[in-house]
Coordinates of N, CA and C in Angstrom, one line a residue:
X21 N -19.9 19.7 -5.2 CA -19.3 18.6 -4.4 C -18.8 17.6 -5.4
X22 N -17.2 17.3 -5.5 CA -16.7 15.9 -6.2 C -17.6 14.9 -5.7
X23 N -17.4 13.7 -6.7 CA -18.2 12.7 -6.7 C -17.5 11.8 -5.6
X24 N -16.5 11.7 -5.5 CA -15.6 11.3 -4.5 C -16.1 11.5 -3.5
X25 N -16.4 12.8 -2.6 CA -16.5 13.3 -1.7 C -18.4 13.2 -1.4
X26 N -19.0 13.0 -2.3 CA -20.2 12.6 -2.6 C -20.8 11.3 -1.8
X27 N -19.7 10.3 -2.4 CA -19.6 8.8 -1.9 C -19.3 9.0 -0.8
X28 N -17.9 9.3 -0.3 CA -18.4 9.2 1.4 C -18.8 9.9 2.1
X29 N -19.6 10.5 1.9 CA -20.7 11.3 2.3 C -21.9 9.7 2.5
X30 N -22.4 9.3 1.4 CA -23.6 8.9 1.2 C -23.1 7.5 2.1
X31 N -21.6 7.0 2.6 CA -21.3 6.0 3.1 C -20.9 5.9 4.7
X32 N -21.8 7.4 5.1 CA -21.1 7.4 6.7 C -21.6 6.6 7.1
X33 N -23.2 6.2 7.5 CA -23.7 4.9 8.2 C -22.7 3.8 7.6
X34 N -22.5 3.4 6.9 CA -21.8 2.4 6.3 C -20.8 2.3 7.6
X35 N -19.8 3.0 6.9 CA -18.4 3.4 7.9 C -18.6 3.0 9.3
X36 N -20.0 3.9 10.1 CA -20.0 3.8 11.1 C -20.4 2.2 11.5
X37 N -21.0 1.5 11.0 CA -21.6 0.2 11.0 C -20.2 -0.5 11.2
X38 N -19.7 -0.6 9.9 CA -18.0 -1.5 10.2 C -17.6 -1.2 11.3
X39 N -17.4 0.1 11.6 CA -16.0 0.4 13.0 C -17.0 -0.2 14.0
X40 N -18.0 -0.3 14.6 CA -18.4 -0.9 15.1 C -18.3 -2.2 15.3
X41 N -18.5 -2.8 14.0 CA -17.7 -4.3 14.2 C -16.8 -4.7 14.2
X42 N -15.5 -3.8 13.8 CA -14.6 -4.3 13.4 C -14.0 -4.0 15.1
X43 N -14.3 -3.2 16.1 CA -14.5 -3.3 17.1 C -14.6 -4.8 17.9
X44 N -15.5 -5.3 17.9 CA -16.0 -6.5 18.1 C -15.3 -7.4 17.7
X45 N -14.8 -7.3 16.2 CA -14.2 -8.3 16.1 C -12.6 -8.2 16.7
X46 N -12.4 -7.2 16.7 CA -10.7 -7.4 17.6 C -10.6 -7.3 18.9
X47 N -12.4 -7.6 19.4 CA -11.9 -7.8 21.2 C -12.6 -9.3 21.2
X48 N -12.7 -10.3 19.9 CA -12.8 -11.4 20.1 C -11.6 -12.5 19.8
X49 N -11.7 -13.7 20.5 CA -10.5 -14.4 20.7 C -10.6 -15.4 19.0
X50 N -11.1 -15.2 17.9 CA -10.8 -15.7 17.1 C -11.3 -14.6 15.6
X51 N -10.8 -14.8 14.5 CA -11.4 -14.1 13.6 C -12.5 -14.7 13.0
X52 N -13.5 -13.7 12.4 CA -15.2 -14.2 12.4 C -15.5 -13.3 11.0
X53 N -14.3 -12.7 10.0 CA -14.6 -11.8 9.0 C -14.0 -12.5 8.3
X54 N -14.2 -11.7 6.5 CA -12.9 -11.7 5.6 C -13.4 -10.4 4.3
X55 N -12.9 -10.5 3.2 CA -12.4 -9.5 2.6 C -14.4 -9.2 2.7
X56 N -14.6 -7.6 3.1 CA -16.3 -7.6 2.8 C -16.6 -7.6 1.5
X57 N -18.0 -8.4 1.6 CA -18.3 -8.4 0.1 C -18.5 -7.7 -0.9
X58 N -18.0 -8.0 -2.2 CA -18.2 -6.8 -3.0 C -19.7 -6.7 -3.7
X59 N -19.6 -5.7 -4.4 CA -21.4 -5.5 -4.9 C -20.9 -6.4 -5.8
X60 N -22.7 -6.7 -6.2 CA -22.8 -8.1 -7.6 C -22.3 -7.6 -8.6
X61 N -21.9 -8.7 -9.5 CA -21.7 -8.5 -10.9 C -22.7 -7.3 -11.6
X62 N -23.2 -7.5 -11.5 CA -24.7 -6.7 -12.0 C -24.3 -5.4 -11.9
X63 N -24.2 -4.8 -10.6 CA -23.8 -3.2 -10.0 C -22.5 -3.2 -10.7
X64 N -21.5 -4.1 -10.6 CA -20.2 -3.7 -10.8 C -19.9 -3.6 -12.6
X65 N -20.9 -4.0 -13.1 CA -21.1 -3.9 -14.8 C -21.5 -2.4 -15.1
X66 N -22.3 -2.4 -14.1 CA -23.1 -1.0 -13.8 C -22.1 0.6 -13.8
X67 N -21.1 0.3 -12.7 CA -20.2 1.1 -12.0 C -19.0 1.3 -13.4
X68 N -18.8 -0.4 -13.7 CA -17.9 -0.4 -14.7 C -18.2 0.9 -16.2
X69 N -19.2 1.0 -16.6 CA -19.7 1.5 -17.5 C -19.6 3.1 -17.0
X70 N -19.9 3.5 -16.0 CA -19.5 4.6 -16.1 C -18.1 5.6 -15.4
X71 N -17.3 4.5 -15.1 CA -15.7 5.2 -14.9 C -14.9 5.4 -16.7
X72 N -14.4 6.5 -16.0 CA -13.8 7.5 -17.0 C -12.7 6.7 -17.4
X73 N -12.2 6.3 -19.1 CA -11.2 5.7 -19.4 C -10.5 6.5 -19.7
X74 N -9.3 7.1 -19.3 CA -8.0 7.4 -19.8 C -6.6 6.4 -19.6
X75 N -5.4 7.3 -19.8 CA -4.2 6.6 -20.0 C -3.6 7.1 -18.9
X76 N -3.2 6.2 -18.4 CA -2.7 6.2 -16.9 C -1.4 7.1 -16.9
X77 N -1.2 7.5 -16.4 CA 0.0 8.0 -15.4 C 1.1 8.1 -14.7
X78 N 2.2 7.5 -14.2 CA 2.8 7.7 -13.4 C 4.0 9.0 -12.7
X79 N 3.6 9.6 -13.6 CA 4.9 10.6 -13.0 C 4.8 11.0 -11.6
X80 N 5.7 10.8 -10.8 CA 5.8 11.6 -9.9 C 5.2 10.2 -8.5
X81 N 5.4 9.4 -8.4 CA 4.6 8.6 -7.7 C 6.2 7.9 -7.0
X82 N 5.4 7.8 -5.6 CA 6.2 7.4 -4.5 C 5.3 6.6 -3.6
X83 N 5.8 5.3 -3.3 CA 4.7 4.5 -2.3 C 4.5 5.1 -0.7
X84 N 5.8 6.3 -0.3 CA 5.6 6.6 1.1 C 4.5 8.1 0.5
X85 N 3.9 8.5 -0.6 CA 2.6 9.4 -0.7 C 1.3 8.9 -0.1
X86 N 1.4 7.2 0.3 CA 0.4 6.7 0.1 C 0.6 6.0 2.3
X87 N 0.5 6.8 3.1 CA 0.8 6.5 5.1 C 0.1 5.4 4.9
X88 N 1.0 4.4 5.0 CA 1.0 3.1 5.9 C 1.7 2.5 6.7
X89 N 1.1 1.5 8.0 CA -0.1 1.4 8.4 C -0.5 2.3 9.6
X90 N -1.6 2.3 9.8 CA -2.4 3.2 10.8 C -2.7 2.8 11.8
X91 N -3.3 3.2 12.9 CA -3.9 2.3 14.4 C -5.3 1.9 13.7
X92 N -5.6 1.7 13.5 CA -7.4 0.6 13.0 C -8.1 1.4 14.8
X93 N -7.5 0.2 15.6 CA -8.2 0.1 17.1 C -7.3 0.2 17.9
X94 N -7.3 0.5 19.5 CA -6.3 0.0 20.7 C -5.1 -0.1 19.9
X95 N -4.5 -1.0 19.8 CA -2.9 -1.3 19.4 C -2.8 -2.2 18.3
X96 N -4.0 -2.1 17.4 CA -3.7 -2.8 15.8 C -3.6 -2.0 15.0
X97 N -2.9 -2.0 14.1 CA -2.5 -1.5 13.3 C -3.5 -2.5 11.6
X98 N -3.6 -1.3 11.1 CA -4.0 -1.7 9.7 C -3.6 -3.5 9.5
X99 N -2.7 -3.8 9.5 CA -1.9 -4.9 9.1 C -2.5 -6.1 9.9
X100 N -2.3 -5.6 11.2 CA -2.5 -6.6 12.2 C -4.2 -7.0 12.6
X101 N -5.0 -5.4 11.7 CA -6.5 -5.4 12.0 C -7.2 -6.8 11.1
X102 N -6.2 -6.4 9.6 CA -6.7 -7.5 7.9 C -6.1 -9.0 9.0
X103 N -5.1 -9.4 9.3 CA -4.5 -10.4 9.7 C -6.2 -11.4 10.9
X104 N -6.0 -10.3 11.7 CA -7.1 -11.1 12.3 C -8.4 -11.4 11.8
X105 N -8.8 -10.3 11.0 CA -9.9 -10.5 10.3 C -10.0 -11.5 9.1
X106 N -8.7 -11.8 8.6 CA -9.0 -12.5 7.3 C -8.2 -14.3 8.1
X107 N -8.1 -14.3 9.4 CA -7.6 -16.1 9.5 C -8.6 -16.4 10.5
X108 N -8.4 -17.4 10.7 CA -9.1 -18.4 11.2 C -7.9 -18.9 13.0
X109 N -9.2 -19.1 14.1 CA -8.6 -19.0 15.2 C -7.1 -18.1 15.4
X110 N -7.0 -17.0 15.5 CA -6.1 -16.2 15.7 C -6.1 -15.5 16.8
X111 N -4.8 -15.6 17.4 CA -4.4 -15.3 18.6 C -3.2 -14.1 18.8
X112 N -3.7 -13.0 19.5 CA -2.9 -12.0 19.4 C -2.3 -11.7 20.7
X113 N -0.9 -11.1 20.8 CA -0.2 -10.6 22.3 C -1.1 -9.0 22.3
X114 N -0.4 -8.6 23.2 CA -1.3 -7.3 23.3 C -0.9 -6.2 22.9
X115 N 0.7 -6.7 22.3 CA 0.6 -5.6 21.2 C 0.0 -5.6 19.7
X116 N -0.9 -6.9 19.8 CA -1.9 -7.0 18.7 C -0.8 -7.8 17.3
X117 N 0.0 -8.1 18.1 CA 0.7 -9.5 17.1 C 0.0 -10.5 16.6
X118 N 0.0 -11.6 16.0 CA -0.8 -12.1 15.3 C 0.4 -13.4 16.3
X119 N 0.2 -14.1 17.0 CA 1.1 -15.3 17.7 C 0.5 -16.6 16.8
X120 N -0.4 -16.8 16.9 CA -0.8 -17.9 15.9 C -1.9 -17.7 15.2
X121 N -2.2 -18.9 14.3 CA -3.6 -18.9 13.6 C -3.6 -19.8 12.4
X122 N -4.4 -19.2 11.5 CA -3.9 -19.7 10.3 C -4.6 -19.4 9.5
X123 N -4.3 -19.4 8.1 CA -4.9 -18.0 7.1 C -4.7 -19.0 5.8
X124 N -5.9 -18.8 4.8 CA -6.1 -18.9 3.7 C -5.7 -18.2 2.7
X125 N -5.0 -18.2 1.5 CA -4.6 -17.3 0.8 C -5.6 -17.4 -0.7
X126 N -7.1 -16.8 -0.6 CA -7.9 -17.2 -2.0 C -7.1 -16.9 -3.1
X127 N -6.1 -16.0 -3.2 CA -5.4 -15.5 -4.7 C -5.2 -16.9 -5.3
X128 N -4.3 -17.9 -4.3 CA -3.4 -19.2 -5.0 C -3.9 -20.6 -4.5
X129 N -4.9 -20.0 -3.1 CA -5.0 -21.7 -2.5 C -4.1 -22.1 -1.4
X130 N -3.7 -21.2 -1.1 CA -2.5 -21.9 0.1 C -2.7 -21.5 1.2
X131 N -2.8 -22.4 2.1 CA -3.2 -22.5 3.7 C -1.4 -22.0 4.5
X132 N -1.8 -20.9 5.3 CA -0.6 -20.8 5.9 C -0.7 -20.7 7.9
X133 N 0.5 -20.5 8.2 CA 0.4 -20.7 10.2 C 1.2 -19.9 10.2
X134 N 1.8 -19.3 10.0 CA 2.6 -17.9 10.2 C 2.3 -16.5 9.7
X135 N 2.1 -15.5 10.6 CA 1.7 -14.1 10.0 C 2.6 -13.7 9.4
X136 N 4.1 -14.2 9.0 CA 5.1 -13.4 8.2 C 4.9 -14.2 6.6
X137 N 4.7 -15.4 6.6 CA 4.1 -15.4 5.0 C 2.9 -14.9 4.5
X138 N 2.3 -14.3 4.9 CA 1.6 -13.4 4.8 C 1.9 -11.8 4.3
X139 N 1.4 -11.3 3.6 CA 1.3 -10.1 2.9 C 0.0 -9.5 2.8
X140 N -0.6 -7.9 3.3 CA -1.7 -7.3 3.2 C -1.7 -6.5 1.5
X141 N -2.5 -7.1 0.5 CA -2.5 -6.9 -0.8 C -3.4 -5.8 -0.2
X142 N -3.3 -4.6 -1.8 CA -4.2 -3.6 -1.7 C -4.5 -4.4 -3.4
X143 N -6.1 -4.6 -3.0 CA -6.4 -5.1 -4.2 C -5.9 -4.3 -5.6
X144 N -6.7 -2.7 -5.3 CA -6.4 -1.8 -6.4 C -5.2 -1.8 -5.9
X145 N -3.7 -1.7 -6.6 CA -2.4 -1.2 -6.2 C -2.7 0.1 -6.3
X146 N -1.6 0.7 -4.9 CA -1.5 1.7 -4.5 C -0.9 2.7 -6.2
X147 N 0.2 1.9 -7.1 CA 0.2 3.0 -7.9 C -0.6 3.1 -8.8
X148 N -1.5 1.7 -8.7 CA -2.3 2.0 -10.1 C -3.4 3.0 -9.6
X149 N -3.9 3.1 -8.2 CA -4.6 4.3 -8.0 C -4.1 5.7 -8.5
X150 N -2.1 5.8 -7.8 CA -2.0 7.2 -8.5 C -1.9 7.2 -10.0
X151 N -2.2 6.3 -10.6 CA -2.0 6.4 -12.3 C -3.2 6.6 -13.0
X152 N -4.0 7.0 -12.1 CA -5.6 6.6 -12.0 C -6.7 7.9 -11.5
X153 N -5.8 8.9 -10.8 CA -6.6 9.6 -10.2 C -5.9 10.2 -8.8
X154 N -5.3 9.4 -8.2 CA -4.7 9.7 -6.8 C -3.5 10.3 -6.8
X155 N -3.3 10.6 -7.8 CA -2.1 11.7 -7.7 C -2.7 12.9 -7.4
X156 N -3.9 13.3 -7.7 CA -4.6 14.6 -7.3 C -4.9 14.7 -5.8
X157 N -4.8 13.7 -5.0 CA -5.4 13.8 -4.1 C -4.6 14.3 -2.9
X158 N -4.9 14.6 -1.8 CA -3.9 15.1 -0.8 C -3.5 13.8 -0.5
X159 N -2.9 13.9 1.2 CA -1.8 13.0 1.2 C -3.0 12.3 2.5
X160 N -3.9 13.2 3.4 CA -5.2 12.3 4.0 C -6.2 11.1 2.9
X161 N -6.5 11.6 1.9 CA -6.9 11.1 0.9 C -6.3 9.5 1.1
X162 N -5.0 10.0 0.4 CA -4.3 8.2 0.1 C -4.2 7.9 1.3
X163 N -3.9 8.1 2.1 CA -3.8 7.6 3.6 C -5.3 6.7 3.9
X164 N -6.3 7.4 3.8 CA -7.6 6.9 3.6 C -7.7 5.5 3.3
X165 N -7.5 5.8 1.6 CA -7.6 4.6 0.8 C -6.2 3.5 1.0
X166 N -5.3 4.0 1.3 CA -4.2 2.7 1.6 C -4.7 2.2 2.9
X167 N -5.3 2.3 3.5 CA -5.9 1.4 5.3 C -7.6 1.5 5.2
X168 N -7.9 1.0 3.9 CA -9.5 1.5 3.7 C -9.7 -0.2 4.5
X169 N -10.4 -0.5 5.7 CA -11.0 -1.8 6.0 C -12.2 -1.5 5.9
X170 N -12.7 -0.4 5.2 CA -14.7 -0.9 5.2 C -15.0 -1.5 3.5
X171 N -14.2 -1.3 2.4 CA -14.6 -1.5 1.2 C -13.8 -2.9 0.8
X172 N -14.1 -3.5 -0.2 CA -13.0 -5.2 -0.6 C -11.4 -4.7 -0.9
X173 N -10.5 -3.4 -0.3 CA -10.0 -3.2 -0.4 C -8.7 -4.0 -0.5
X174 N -8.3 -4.5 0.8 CA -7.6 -5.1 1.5 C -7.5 -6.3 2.0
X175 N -6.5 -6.9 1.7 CA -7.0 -8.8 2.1 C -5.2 -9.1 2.3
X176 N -5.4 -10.6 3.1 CA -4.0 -11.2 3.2 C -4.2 -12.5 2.1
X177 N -2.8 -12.2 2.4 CA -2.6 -13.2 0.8 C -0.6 -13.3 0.9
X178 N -0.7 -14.9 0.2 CA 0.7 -15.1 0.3 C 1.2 -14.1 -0.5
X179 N 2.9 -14.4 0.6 CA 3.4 -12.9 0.3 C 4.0 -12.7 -0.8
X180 N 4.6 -13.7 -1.5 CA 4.9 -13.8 -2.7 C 4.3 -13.8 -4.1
X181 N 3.2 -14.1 -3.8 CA 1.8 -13.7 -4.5 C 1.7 -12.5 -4.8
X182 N 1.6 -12.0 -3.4 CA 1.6 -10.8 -3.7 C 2.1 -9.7 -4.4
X183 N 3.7 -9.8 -3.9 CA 4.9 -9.7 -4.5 C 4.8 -9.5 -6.0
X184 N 4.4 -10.8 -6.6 CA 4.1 -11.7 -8.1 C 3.1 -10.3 -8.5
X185 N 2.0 -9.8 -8.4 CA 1.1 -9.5 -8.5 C 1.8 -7.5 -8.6
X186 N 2.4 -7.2 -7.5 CA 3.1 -5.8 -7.6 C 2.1 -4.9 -7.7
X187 N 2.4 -4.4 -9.3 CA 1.0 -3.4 -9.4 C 0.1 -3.3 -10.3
X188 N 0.4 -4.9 -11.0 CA -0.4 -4.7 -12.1 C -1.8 -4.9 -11.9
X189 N -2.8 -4.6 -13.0 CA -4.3 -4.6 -13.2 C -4.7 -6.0 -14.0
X190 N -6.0 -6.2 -13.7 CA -6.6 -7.5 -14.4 C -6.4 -7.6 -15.7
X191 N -6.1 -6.8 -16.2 CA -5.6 -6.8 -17.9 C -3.9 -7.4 -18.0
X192 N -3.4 -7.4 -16.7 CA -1.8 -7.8 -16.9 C -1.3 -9.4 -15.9
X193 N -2.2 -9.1 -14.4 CA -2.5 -10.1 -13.7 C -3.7 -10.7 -13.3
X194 N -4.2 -11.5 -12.6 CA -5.5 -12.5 -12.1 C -5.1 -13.5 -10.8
X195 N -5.7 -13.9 -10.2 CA -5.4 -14.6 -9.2 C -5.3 -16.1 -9.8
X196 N -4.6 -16.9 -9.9 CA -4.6 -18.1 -10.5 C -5.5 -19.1 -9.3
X197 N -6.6 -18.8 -8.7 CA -7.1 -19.8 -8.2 C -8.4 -19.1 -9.5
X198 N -9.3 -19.5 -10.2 CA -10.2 -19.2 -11.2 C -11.0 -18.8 -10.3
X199 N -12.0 -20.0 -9.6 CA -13.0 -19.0 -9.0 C -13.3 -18.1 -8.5
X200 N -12.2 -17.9 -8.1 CA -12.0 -16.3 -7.0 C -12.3 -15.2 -7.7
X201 N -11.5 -15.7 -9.4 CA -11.6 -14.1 -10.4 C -12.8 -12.8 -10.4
X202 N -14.1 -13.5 -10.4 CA -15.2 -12.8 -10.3 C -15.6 -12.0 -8.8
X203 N -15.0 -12.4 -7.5 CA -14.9 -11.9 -6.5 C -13.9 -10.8 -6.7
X204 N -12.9 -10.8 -7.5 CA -11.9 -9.7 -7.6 C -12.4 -8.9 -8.1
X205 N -12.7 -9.3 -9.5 CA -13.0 -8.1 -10.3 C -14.0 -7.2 -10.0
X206 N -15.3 -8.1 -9.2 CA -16.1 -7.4 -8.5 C -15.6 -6.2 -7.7
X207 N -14.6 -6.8 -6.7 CA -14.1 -5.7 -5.8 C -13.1 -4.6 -6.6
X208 N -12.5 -5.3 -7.7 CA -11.4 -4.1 -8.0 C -12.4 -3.1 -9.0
X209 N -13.7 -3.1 -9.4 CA -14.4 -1.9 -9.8 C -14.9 -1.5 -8.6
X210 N -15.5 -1.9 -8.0 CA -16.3 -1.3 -6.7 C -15.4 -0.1 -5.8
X211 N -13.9 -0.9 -5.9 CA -13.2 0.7 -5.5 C -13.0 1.4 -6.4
X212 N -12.7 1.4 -7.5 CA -12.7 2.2 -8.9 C -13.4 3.0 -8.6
X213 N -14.7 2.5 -8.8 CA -15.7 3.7 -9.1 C -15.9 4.3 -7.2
X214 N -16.1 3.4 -6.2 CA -16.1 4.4 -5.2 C -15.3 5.8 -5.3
X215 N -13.8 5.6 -5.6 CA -12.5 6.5 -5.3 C -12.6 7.6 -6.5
X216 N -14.0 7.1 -7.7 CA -13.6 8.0 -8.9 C -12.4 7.6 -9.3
X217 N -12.0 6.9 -9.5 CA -10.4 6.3 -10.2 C -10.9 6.1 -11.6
X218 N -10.2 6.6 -12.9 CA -10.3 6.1 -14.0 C -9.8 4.6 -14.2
X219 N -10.2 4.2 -15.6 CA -9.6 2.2 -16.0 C -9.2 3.4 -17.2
X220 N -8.2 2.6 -18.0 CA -7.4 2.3 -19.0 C -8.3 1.2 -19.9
X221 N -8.0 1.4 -21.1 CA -9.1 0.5 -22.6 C -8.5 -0.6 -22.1
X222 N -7.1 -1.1 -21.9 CA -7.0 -2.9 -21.8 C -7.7 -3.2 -20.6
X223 N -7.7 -2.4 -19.4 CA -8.3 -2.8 -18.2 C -9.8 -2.8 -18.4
X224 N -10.4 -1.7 -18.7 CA -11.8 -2.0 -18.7 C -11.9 -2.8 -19.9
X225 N -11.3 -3.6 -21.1 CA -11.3 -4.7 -22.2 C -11.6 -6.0 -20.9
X226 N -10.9 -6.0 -20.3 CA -10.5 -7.3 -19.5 C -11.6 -7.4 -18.7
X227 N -11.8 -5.9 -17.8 CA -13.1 -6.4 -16.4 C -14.0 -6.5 -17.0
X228 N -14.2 -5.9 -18.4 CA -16.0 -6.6 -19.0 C -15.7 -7.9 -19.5
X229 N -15.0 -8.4 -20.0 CA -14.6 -9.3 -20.6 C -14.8 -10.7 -18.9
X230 N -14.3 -10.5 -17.7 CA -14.4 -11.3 -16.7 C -15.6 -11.1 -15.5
X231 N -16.6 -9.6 -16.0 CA -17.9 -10.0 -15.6 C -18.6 -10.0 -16.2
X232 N -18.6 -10.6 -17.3 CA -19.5 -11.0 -18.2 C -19.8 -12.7 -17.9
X233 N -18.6 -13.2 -17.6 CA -18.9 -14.7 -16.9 C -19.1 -15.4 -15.3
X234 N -19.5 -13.5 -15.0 CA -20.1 -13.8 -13.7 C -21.2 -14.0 -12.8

C-alpha cells in the first residue's frame, strides 16, 4: 500500500468528523470556522525531514487536470463551502451564494464585504503539486486534493493576493502579513507530506529556515 493511500486510510475518522461539521456549519446562519489548524511546528519539522527532495517538474500540466469546484453539501459548492466557513456573519441565498458578510484576508490584512474580492487560494498550488508528485495521480486523486476542506488546504484570501502569489512556493513567495508565516508553512508541509508530495532544495532551504522561528 502507497503511503498516500496509507494516510487516508489512517484519516477516515478524521474525514468523517469534519463532514459532519462542516454539515453543521452550513445549516448555520453565520460562519463559526477557518482554515483548520495545522499540526505544530514540531510535527511539521518532523514531516518536513522526511519528504523526498527532488526537482520539480512541469511537463504536461493543465489546471482543468485538477476538477474544480465540487458540491461540498446541498447546493455549496467547494467555493461557496471555504466562503462561509472562513467569514464572519455570512448570509447565503439558497443557491448557497455568499449575499453578505465579511471576510478577513490573513495573507495581507484586509478586511473585505464582498464575496467577489475574494479568491479560494490552494495553499499548496495546484501546479506545484503536479511538479511535485500529482502528475502521477489519476484525475479522482487531484479532484480530491483541489476541494480538500478537511486539511489547511484551502482558505479565502484577497483576490489579487492571490493572483500575486500564482504558484509559487515559500522559497519564491510568503504572505506579507509576518505572523501568519508560521501558520503557512505549518500548513504547506502538512499537505506535503499528507499527499507524499516531494519539496525542491530552495523550498525545503526556506520551510526549515521559517520553522525554525516557530
Amino acid at each position: 500500500m502507497s503511503k498516500f493511500y496509507a494516510r487516508r486510510r489512517l484519516s477516515i475518522l478524521g474525514a468523517l468528523t469534519a463532514l459532519i461539521a462542516s454539515v453543521a456549519v452550513l445549516d448555520g446562519p453565520t460562519a463559526s470556522a477557518a482554515l483548520p489548524t495545522p499540526v505544530s511546528a514540531a510535527t511539521a519539522r518532523t514531516y518536513l525531514a522526511s519528504l523526498t527532495v527532488a526537482t520539480e517538474n512541469r511537463t504536461g500540466y493543465d489546471r482543468d487536470l485538477f476538477p474544480t469546484w465540487i458540491t461540498i453539501s446541498g447546493t455549496c459548492n467547494t467555493r461557496e463551502y471555504i466562503l462561509k466557513r472562513d467569514g464572519s456573519n455570512v448570509v447565503t441565498n439558497s443557491a448557497c451564494t455568499a449575499t453578505s458578510g465579511s471576510w478577513y484576508s490573513p495573507y495581507d490584512g484586509a478586511t473585505w464585504t464582498a464575496a467577489s474580492d475574494l479568491d479560494i487560494d490552494h495553499l499548496v498550488p495546484l501546479a506545484e503539486a503536479w511538479d511535485s508528485g500529482a502528475s502521477a495521480w489519476t484525475t479522482a486523486q487531484r479532484q480530491g486534493f483541489a476541494n480538500d476542506v478537511t486539511r489547511p488546504q484551502l482558505i479565502a484570501v484577497t483576490d489579487n493576493v492571490n493572483q500575486s502569489k500564482s504558484d509559487q512556493d515559500p522559497a519564491e513567495w510568503m504572505p506579507s502579513v509576518t505572523s501568519y508565516r508560521c501558520t503557512y508553512v505549518r500548513a504547506w508541509v502538512q499537505v506535503k507530506y499528507y499527499y507524499d508530495l516531494s519539496v525542491d532544495s530552495a523550498e525545503k532551504s526556506a520551510l526549515t529556515s521559517y520553522l525554525a522561528n516557530c
